[in-house]
N, CA and C of each residue as an Amber inpcrd file, in Angstrom:
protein
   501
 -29.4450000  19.9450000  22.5920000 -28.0960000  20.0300000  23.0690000
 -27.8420000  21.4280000  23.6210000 -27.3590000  21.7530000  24.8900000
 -27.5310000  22.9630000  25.5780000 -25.5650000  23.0990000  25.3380000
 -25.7010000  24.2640000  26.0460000 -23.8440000  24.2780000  26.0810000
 -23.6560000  24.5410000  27.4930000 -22.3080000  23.9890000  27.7260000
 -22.1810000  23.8340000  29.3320000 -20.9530000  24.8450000  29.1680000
 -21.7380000  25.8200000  30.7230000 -21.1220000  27.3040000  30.7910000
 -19.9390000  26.7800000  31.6530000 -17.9910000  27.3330000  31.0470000
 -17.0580000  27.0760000  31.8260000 -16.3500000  28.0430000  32.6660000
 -16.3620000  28.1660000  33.4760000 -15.9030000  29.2430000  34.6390000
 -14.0470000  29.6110000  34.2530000 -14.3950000  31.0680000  34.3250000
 -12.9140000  31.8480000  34.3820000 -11.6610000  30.9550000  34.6850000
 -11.7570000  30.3290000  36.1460000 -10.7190000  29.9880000  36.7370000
 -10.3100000  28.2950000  35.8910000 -11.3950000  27.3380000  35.5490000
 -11.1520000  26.1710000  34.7780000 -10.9810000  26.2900000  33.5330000
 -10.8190000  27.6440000  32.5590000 -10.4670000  27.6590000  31.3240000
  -9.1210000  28.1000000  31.6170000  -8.7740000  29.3040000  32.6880000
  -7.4130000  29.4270000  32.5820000  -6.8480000  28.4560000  33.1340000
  -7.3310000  27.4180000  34.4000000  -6.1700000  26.1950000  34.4470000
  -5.9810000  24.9950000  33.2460000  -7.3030000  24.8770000  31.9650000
  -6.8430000  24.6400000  30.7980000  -5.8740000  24.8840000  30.5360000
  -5.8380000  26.5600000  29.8830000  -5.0030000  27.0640000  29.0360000
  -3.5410000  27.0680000  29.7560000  -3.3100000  27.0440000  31.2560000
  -2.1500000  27.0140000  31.6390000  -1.1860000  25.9810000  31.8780000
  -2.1860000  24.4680000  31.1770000  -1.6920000  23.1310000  31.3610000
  -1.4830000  22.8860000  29.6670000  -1.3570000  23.4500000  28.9570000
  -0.9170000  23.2450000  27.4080000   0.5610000  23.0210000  27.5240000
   0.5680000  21.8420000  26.8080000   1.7630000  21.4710000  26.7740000
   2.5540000  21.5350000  25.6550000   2.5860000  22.4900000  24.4290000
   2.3790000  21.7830000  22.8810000   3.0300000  23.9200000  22.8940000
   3.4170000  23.5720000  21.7020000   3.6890000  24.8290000  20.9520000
   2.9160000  25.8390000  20.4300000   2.9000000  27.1190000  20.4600000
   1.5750000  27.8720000  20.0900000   2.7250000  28.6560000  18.7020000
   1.6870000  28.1350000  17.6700000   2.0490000  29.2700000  16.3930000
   1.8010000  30.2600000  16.3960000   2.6280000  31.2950000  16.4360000
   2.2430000  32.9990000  16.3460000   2.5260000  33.4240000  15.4420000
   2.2200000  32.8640000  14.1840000   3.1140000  33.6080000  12.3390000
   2.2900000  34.6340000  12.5130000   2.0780000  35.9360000  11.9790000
   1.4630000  37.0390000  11.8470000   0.7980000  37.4050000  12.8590000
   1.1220000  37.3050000  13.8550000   0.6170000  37.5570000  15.3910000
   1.4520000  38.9590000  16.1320000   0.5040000  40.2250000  16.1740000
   1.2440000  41.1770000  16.8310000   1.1870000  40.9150000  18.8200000
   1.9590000  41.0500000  18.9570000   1.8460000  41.2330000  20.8400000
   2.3110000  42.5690000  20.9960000   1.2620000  43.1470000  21.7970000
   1.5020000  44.1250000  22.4430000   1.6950000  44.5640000  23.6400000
   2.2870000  45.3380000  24.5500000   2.2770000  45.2970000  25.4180000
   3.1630000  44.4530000  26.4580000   3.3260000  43.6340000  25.7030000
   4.6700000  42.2790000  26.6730000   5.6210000  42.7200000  26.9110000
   6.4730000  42.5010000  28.1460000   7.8660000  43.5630000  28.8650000
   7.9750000  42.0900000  29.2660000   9.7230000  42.1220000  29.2270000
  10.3390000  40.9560000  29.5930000  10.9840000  41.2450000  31.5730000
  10.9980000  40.3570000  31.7960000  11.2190000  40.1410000  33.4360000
  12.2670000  41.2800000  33.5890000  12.2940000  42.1640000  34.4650000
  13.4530000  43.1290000  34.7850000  13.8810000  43.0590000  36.3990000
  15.1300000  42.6080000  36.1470000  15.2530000  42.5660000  38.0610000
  16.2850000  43.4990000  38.1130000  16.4100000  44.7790000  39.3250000
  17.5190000  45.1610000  40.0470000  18.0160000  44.7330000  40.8850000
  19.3380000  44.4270000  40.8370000  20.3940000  44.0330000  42.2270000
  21.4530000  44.8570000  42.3070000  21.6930000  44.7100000  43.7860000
  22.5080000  45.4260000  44.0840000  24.0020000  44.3850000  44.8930000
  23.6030000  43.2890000  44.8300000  24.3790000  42.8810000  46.0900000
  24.0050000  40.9840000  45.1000000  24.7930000  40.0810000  45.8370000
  24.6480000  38.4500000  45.3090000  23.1320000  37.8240000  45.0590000
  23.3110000  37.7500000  43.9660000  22.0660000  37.0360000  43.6820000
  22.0300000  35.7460000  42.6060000  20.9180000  34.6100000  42.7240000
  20.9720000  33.6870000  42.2390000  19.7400000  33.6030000  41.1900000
  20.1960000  33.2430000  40.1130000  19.4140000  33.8140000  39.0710000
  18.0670000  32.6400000  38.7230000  16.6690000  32.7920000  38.4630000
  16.0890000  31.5340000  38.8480000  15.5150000  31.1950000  37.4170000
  14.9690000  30.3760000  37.1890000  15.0980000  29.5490000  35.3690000
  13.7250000  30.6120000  35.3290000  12.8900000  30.5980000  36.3510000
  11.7500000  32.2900000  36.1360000  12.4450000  33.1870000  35.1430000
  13.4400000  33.7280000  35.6890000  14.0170000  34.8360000  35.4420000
  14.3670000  34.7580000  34.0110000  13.9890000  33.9370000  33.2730000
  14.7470000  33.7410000  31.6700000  13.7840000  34.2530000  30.3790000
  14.4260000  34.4890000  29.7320000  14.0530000  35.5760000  28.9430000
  14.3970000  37.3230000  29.1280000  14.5650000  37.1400000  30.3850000
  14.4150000  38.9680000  30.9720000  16.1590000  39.2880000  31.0690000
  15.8370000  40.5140000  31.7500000  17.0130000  41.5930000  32.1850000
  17.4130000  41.5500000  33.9280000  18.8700000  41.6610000  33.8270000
  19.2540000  41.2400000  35.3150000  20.0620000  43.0130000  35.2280000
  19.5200000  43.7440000  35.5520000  20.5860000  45.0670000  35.7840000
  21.4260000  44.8220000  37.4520000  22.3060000  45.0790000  37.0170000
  23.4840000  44.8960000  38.4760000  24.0110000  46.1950000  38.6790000
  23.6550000  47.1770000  39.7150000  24.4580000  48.4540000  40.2260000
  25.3210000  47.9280000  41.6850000  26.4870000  47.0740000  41.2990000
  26.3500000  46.2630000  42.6560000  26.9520000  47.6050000  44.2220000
  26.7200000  47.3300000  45.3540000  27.0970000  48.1790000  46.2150000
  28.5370000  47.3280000  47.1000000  28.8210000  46.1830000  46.8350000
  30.1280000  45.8210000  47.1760000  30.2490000  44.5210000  45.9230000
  31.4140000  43.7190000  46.2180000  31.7030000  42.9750000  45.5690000
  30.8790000  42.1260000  45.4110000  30.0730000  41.6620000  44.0740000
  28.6850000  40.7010000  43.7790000  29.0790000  39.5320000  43.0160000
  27.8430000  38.7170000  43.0280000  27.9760000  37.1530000  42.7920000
  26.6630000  37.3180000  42.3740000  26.7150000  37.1530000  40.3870000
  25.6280000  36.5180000  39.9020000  25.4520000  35.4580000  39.6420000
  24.9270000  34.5080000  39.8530000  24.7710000  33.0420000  39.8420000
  23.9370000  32.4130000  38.9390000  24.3660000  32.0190000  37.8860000
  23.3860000  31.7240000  36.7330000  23.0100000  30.1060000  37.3020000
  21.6190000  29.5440000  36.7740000  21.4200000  28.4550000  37.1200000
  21.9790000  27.4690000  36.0460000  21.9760000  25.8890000  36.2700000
  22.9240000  24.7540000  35.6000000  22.2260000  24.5720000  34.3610000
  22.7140000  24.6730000  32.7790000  22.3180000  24.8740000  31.8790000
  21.2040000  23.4250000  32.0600000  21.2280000  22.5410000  32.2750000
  20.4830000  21.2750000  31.7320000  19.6630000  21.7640000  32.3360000
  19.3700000  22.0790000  34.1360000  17.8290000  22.2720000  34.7050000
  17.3400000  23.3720000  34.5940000  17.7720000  24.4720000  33.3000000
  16.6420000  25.4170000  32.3300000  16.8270000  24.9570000  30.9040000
  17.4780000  23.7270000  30.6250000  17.1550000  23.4540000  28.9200000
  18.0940000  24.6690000  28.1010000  17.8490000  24.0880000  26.7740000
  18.1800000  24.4390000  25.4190000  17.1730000  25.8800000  25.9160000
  18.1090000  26.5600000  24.8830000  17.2530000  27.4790000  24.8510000
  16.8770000  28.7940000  25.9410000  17.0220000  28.4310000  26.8870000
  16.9900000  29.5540000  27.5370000  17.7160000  30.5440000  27.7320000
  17.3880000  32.1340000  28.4620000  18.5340000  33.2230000  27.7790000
  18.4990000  34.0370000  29.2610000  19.0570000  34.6030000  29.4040000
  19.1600000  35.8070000  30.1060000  20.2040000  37.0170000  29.7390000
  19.7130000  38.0500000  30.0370000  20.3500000  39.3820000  29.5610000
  21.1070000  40.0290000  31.1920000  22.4940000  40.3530000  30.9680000
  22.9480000  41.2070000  32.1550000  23.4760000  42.2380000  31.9070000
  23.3440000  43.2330000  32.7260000  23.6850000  44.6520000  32.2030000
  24.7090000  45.2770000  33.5290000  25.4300000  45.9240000  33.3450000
  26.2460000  46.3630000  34.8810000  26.1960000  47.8420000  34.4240000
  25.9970000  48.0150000  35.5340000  25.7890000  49.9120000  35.7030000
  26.1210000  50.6090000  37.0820000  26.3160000  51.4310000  36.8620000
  27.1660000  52.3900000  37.9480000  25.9580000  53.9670000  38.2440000
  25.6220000  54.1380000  38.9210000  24.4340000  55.1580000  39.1770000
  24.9520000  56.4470000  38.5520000  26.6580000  57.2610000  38.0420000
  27.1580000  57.8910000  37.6470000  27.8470000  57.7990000  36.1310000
  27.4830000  56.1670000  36.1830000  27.6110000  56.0990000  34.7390000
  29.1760000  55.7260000  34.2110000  29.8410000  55.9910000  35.1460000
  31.4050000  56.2550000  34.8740000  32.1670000  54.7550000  34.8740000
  32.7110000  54.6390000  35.8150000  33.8760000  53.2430000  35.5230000
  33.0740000  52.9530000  37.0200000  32.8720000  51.3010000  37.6070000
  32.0980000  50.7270000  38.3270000  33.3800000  51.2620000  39.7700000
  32.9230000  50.6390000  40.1960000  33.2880000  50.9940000  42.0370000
  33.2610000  49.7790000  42.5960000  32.6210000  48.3980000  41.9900000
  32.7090000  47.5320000  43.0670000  32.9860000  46.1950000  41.7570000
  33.3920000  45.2160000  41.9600000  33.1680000  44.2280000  41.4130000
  32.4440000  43.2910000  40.7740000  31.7970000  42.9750000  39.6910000
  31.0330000  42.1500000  39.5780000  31.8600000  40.5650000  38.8060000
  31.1740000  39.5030000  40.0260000  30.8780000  37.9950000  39.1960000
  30.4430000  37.3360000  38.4920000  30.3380000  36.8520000  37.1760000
  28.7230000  35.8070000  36.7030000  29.7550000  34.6400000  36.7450000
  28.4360000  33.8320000  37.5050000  29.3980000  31.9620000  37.1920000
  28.2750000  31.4480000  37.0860000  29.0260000  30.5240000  36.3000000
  27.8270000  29.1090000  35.7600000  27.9410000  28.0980000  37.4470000
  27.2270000  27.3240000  36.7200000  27.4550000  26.0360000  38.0530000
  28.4610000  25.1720000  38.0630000  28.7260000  24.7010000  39.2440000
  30.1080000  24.3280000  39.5050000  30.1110000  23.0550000  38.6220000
  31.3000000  22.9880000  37.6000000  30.7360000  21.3670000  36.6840000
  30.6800000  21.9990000  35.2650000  29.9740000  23.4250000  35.1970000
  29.9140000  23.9050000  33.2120000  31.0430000  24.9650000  33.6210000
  31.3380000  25.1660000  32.0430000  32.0730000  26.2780000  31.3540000
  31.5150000  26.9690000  30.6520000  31.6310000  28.1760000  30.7740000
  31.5640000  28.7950000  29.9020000  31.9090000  28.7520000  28.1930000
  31.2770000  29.1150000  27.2090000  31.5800000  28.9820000  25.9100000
  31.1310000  30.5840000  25.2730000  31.7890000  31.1760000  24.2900000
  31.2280000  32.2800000  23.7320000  32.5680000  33.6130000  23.5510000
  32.4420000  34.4640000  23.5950000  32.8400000  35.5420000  23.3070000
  32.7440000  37.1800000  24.1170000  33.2380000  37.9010000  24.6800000
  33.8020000  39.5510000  24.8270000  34.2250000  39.7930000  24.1200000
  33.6550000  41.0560000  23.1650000  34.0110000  41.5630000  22.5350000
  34.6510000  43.1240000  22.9580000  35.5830000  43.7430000  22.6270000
  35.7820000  45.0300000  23.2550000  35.6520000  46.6300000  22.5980000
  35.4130000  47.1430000  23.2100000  34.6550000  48.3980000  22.6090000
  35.9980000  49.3220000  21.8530000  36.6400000  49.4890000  23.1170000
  38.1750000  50.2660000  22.7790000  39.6450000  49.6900000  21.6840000
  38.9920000  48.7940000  21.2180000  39.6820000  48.3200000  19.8560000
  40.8840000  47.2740000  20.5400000  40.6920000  46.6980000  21.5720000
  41.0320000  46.0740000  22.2690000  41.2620000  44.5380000  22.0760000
  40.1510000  44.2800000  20.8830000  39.9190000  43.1020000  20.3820000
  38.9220000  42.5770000  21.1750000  39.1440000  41.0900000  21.8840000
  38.0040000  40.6840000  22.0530000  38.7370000  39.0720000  22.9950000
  37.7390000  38.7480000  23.9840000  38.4520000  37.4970000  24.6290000
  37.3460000  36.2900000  24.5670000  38.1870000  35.2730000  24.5180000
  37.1840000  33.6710000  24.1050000  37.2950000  33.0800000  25.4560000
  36.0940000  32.6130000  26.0150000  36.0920000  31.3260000  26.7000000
  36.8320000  29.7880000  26.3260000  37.5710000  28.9260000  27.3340000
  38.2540000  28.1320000  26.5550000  37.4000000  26.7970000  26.4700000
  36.1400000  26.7800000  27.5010000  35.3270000  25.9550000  27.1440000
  35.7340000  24.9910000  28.1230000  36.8270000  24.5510000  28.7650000
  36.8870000  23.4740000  29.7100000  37.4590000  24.4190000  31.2460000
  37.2790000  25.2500000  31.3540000  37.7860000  25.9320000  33.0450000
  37.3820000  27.1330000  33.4290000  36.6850000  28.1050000  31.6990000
  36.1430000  29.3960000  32.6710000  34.9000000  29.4160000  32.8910000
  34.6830000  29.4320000  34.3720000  33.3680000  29.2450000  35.4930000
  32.9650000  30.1250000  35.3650000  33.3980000  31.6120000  35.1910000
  33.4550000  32.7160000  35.6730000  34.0710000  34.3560000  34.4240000
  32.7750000  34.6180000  34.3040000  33.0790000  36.1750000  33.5150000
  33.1460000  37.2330000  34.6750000  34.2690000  37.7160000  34.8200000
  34.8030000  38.9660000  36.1500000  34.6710000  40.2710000  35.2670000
  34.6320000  41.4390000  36.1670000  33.9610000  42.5380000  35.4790000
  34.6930000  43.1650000  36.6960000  35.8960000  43.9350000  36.5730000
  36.4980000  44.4690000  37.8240000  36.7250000  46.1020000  37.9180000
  36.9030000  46.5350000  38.9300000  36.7290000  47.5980000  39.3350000
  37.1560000  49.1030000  38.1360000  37.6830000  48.0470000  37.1180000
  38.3860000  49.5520000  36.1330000  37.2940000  49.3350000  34.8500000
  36.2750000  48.4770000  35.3630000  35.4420000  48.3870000  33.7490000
  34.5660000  49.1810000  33.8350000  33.6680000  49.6220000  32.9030000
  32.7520000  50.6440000  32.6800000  31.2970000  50.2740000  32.5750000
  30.3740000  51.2580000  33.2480000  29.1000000  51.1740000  33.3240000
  28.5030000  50.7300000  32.0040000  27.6020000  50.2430000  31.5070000
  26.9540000  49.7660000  30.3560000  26.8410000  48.3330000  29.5460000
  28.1920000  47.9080000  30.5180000  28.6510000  46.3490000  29.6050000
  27.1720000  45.7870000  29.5780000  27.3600000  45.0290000  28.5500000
  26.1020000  43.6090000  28.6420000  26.2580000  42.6640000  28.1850000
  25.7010000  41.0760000  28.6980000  25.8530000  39.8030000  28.6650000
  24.9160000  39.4280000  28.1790000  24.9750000  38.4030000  27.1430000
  23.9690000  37.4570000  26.8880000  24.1490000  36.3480000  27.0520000
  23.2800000  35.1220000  28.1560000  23.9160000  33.6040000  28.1210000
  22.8600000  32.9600000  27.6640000  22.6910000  32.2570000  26.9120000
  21.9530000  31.1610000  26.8160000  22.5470000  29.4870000  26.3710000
  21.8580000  29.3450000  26.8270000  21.8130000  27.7070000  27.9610000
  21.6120000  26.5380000  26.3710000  22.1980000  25.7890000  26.0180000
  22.2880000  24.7100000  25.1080000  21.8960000  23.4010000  25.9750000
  21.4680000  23.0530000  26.9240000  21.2010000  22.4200000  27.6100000
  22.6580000  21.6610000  28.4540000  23.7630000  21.8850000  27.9140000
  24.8830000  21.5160000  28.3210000  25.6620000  22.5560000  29.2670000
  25.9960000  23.7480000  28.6320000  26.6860000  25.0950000  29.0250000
  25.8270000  25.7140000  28.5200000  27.1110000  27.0360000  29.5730000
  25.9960000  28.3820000  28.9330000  27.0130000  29.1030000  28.0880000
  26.5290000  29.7700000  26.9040000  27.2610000  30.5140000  26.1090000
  27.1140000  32.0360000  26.4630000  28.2140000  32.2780000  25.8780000
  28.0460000  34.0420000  26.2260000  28.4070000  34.9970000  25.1940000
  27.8390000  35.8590000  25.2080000  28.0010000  36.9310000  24.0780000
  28.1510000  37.9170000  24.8450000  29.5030000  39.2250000  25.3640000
  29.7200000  40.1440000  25.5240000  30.2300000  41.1940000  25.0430000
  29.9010000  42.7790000  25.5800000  30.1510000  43.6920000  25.1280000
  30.6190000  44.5080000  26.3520000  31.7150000  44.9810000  26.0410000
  32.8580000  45.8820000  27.3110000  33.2500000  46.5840000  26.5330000
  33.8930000  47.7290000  27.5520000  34.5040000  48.6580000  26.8430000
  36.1350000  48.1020000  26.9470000  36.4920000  47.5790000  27.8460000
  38.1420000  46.6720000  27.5010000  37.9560000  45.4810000  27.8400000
  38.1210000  44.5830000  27.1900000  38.5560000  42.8430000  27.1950000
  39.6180000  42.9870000  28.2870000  40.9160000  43.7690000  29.0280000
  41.4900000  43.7160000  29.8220000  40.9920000  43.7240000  31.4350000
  39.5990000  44.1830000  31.1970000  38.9710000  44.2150000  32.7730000
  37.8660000  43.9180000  32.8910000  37.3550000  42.8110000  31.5920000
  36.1150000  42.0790000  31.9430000  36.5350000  40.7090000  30.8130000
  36.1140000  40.2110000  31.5790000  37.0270000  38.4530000  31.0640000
  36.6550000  37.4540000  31.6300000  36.6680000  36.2410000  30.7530000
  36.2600000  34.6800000  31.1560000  37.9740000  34.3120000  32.2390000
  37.0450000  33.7760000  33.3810000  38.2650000  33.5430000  33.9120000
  37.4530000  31.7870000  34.7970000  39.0950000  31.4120000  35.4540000
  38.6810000  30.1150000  36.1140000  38.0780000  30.5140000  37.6970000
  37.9100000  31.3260000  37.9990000  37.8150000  31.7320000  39.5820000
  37.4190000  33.5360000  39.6980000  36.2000000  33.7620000  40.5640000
  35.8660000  34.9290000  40.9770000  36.7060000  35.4730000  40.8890000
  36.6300000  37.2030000  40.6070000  37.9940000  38.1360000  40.6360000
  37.6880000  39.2850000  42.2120000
């Protein structure tokens, strides 16, 4: 019985057709960096893009476009960050909307003791982030296969908020 030698390229199209769950209990990874995109201007966010970081320095009024929770599943996440190159209070506007059809579900929380604002779950499309909010905010959505939920952090709930319509 000899052994039959398998070439580079047919073990990795094996390993890249696994369909099944891989256990990693006591498994270190090293080295792994999650997807990082810069924008500056409208962009549409692609089910690729999940797991990672969306930094937004936008240069006019922007449109992040998250994709429709069912065609990325349970489970999926993305991170958004808004930043200003000076660091200070933003200069241009930023959008995130789900797809036309979900709501938003989740939470802003506010830095300046401001309290904190809820999605109502049947009309806000749309977390607005307007010209008096501050560099650093960040979003977390992930996708239940229905909506997307959100977890935010602002420095005022008065100028970054679940709303029904772009600001």
């Amino acid at each position: 019985m000899g052994s039959k030698r398998v070439g580079l390229a047919r073990t990795q199209a094996l390993i890249q057709s696994l369909k099944r769950e891989l256990n990693l209990s006591a498994t270190t990874l090293k080295g792994n960096k999650e997807v990082f995109k810069a924008k500056t201007a409208d962009y549409t966010v692609l089910e690729q893009d999940g797991g990672g970081v969306i930094q937004v320095n936008p240069a006019g009024t922007t449109l992040i476009q998250l994709p429709g929770a069912a065609s990325v599943g349970a489970g999926w996440s993305i991170d958004v960050i808004i930043t200003e190159d000076d660091g200070g209070t933003m200069d241009q506007k930023v959008n995130i909307g789900t797809l036309t059809g979900e709501f938003f579900s989740g939470i802003i929380i506010g830095g300046d003791a401001g309290g904190s604002v809820i999605a109502n779950g049947t009309s806000n499309d749309f977390v607005t982030i307007s010209t008096s909010a501050k560099s650093g905010e960040r979003f977390t959505f992930v996708s239940d296969g229905t909506r997307m939920h959100c977890t935010g952090w602002a420095y005022d709930v008065s100028h970054t908020l679940f709303a029904d319509a772009a600001g």
